[in-house]
mmCIF file of C-alpha atoms in Angstrom:
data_model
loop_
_atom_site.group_PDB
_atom_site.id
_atom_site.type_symbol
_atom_site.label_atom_id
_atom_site.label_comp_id
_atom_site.label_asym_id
_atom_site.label_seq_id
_atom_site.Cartn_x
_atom_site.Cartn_y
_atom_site.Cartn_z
ATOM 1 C CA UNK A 1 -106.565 -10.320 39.839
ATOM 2 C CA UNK A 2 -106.176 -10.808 43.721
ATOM 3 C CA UNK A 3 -109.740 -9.811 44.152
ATOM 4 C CA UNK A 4 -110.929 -12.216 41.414
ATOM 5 C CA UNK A 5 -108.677 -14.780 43.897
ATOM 6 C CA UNK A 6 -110.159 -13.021 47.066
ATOM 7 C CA UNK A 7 -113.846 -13.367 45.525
ATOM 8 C CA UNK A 8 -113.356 -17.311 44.361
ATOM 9 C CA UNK A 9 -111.875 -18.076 47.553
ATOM 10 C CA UNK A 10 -114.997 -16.328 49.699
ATOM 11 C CA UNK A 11 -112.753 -14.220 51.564
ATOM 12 C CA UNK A 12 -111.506 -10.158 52.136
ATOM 13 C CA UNK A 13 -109.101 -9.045 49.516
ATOM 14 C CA UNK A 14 -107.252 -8.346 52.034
ATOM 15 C CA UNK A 15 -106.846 -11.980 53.536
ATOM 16 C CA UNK A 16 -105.062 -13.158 50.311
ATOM 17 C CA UNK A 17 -102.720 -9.752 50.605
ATOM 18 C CA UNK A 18 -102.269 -11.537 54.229
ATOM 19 C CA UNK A 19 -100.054 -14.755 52.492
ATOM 20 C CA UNK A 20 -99.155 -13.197 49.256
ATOM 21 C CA UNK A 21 -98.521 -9.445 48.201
ATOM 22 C CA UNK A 22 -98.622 -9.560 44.445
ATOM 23 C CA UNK A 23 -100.133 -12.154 42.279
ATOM 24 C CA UNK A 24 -96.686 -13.778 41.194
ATOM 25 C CA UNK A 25 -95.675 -14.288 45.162
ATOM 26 C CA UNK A 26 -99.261 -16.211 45.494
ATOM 27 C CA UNK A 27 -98.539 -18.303 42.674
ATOM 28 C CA UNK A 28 -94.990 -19.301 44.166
ATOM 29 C CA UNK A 29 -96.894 -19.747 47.476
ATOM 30 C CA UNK A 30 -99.366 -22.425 45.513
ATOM 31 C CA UNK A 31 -96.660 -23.990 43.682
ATOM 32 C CA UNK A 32 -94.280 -24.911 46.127
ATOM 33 C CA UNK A 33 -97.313 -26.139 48.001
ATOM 34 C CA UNK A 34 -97.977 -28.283 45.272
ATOM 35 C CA UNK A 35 -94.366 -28.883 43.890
ATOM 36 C CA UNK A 36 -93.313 -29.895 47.554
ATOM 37 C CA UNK A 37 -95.810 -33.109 47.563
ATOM 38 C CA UNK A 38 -94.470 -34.249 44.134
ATOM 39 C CA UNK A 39 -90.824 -33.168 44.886
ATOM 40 C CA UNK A 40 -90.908 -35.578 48.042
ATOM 41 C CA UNK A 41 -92.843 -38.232 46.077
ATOM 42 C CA UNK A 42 -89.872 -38.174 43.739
ATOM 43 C CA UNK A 43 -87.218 -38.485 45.387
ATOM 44 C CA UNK A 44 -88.714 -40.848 47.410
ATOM 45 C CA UNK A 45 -89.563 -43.005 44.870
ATOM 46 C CA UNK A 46 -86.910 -43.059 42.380
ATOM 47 C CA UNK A 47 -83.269 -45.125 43.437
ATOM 48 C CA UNK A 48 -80.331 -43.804 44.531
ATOM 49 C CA UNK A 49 -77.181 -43.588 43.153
ATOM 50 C CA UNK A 50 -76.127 -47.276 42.395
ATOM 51 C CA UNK A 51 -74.347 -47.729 38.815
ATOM 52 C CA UNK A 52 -76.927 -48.202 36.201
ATOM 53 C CA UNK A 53 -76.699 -47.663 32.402
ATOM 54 C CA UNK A 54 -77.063 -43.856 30.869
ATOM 55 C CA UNK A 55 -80.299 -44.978 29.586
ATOM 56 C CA UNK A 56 -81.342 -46.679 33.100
ATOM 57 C CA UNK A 57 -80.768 -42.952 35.011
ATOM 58 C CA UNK A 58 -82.215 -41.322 31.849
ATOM 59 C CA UNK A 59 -85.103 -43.332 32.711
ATOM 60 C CA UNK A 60 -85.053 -42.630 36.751
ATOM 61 C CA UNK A 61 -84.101 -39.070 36.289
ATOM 62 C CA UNK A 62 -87.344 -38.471 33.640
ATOM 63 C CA UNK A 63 -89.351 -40.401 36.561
ATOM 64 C CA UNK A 64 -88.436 -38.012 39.098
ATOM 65 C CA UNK A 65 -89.478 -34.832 36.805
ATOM 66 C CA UNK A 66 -92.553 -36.480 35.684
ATOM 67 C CA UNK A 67 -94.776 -34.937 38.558
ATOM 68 C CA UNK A 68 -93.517 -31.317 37.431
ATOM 69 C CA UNK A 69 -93.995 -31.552 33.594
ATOM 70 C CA UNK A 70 -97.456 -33.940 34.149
ATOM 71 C CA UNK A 71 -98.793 -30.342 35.651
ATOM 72 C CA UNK A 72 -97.085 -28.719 32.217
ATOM 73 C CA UNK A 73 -99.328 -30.479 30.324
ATOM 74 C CA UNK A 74 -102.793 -29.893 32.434
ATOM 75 C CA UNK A 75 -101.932 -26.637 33.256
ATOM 76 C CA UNK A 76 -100.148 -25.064 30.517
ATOM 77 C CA UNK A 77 -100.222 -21.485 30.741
ATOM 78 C CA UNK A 78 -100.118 -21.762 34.480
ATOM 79 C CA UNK A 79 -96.554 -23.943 34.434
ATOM 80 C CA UNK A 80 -94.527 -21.903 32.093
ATOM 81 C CA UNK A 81 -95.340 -18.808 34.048
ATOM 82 C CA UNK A 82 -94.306 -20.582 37.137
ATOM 83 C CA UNK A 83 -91.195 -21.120 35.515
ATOM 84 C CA UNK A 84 -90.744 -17.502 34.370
ATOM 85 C CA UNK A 85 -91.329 -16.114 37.911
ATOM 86 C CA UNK A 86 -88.748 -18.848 38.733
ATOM 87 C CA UNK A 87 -86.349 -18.254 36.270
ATOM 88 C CA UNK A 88 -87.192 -14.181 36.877
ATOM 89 C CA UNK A 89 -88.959 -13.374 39.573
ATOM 90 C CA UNK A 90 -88.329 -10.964 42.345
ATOM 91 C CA UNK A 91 -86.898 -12.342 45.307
ATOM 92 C CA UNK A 92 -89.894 -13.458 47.646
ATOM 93 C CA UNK A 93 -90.269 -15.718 50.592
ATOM 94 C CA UNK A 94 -92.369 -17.765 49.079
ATOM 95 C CA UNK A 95 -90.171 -17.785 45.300
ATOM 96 C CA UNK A 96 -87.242 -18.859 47.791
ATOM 97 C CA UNK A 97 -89.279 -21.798 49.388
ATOM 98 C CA UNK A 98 -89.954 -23.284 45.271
ATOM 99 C CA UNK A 99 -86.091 -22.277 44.789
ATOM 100 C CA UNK A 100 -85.174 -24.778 47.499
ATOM 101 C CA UNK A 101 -87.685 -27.195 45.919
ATOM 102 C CA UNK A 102 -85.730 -26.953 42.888
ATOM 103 C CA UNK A 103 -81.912 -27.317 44.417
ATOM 104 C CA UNK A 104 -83.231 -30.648 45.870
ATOM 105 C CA UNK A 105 -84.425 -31.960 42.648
ATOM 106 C CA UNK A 106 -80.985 -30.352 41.522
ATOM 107 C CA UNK A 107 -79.030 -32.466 44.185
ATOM 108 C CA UNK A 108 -81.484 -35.562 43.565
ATOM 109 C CA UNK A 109 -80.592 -35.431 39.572
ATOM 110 C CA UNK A 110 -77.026 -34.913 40.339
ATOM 111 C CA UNK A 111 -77.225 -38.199 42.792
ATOM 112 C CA UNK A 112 -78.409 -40.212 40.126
ATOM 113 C CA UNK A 113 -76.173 -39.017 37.317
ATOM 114 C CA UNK A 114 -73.392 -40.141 39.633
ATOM 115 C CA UNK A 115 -74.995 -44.115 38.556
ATOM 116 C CA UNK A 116 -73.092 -43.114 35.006
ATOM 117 C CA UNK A 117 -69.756 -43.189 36.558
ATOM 118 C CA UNK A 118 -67.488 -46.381 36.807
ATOM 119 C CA UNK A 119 -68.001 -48.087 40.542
ATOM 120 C CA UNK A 120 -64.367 -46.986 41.802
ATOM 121 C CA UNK A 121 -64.929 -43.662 40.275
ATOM 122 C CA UNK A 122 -63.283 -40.865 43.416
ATOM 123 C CA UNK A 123 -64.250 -38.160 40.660
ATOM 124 C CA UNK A 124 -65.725 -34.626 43.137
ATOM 125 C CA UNK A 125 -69.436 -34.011 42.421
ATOM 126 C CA UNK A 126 -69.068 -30.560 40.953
ATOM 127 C CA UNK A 127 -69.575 -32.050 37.303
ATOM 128 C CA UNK A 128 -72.615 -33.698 38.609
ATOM 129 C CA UNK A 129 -74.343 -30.410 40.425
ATOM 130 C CA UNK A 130 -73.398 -28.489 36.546
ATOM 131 C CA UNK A 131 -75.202 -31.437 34.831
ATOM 132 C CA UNK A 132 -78.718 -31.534 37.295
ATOM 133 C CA UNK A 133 -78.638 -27.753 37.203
ATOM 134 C CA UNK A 134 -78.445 -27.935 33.215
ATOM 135 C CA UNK A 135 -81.113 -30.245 33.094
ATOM 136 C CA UNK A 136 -83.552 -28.321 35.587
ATOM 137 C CA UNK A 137 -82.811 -24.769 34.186
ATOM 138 C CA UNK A 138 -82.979 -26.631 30.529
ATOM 139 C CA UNK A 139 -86.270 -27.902 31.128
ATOM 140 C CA UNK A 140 -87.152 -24.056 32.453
ATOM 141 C CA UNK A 141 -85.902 -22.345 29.342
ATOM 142 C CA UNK A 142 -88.027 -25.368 27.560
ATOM 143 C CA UNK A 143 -91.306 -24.503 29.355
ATOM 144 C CA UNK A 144 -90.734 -20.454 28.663
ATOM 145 C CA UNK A 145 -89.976 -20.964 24.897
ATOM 146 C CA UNK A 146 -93.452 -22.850 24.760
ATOM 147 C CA UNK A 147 -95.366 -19.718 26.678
ATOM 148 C CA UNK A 148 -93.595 -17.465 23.902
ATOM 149 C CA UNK A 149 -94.665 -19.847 21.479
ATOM 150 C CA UNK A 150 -91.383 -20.549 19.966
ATOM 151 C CA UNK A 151 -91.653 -24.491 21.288
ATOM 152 C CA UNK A 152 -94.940 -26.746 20.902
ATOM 153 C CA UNK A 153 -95.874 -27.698 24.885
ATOM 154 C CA UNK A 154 -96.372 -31.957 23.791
ATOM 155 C CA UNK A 155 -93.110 -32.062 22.304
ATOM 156 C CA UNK A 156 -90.897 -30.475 25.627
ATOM 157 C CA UNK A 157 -90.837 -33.784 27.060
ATOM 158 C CA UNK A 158 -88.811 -35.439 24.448
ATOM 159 C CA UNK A 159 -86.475 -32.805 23.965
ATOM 160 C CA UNK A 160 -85.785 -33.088 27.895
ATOM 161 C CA UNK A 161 -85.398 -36.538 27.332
ATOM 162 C CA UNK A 162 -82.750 -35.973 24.728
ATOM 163 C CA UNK A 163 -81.363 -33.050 27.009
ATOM 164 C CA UNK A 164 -81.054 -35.664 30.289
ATOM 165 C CA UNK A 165 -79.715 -38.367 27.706
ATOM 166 C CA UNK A 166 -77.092 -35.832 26.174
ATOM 167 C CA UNK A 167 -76.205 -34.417 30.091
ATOM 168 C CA UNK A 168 -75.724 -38.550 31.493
ATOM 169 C CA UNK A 169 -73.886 -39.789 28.292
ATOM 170 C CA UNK A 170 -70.932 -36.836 28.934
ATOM 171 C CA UNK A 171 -71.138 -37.580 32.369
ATOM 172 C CA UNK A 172 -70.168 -41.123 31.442
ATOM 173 C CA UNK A 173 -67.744 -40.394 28.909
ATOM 174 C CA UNK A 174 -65.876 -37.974 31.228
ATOM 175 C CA UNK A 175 -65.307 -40.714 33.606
ATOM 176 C CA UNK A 176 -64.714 -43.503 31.123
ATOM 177 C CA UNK A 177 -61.193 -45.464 31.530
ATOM 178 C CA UNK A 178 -59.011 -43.938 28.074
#
């Protein structure tokens, strides 16, 4: 409860009411403060969009959401109800703020998918933003099948691997000389 979070925190109830009215807006607030660090690290981190192999941006693309499942797996019940109150949630400011956090792991993914394409490829991104935003929501819907217990938690990462391989490989194909 908020006063459980209030008492643990050694502060008024209040206070926490202060950066976060209900208990789903204060997770959102400690996720994106979280998710940001990792987000950043990411896309830091992993190479831009120079031509590669599927299985080379299958690779970078699993780097970059490494940070976000790594938490799936210490914090299990905590991550797949982040990603229900993403996936669900009201609209809050601080929901919005992990929302943006996701479109630029969205436009990161969709940066290195472009690596499947042929070098002289002129092709408009729009494939590219459907396949990063079926990957992200995938791995979502992935993390909120476990919580209902319809999905084992240790086996979501190799069924997003197969998702990100199965997303690059069409990307590839679509832009593939006939």
């Amino acid at each position: 409860s908020m006063s459980e979070v209030a008492a643990r925190a050694d502060v008024a109830a209040g206070t926490v009411f202060q950066y976060a009215a209900t208990k789903a807006e204060l997770l959102m607030m400690v996720t994106e403060n979280i998710w940001a660090d990792h987000v950043n690290d990411a896309l830091d981190a992993t190479p831009g969009p120079a031509q590669r192999s599927p299985a080379a941006v299958v690779d970078a693309i699993m780097d970059s959401l490494d940070p976000i499942f790594d938490m799936a797996v210490h914090w299990p019940e905590t991550t797949v109800w982040i990603a229900r109150e993403i996936l669900f949630g009201e609209d809050l400011p601080h929901r919005r703020e992990v929302l943006v956090l996701v479109e630029k792991l969205e436009d990161h993914i969709a940066r290195m998918l472009a690596g499947c394409r042929p070098a002289a490829s002129d092709a408009d991104a729009a494939p590219l933003d459907v396949g990063a935003r079926m990957i992200v929501t995938s791995g979502l819907a992935e993390l909120n099948r476990a919580r209902q217990g319809r999905a084992e938690l240790d086996l979501v990462l190799e069924r997003m691997r197969e998702i990100v391989a199965l997303v690059a490989a069409g990307v590839g194909a679509a832009h593939a000389p006939a």
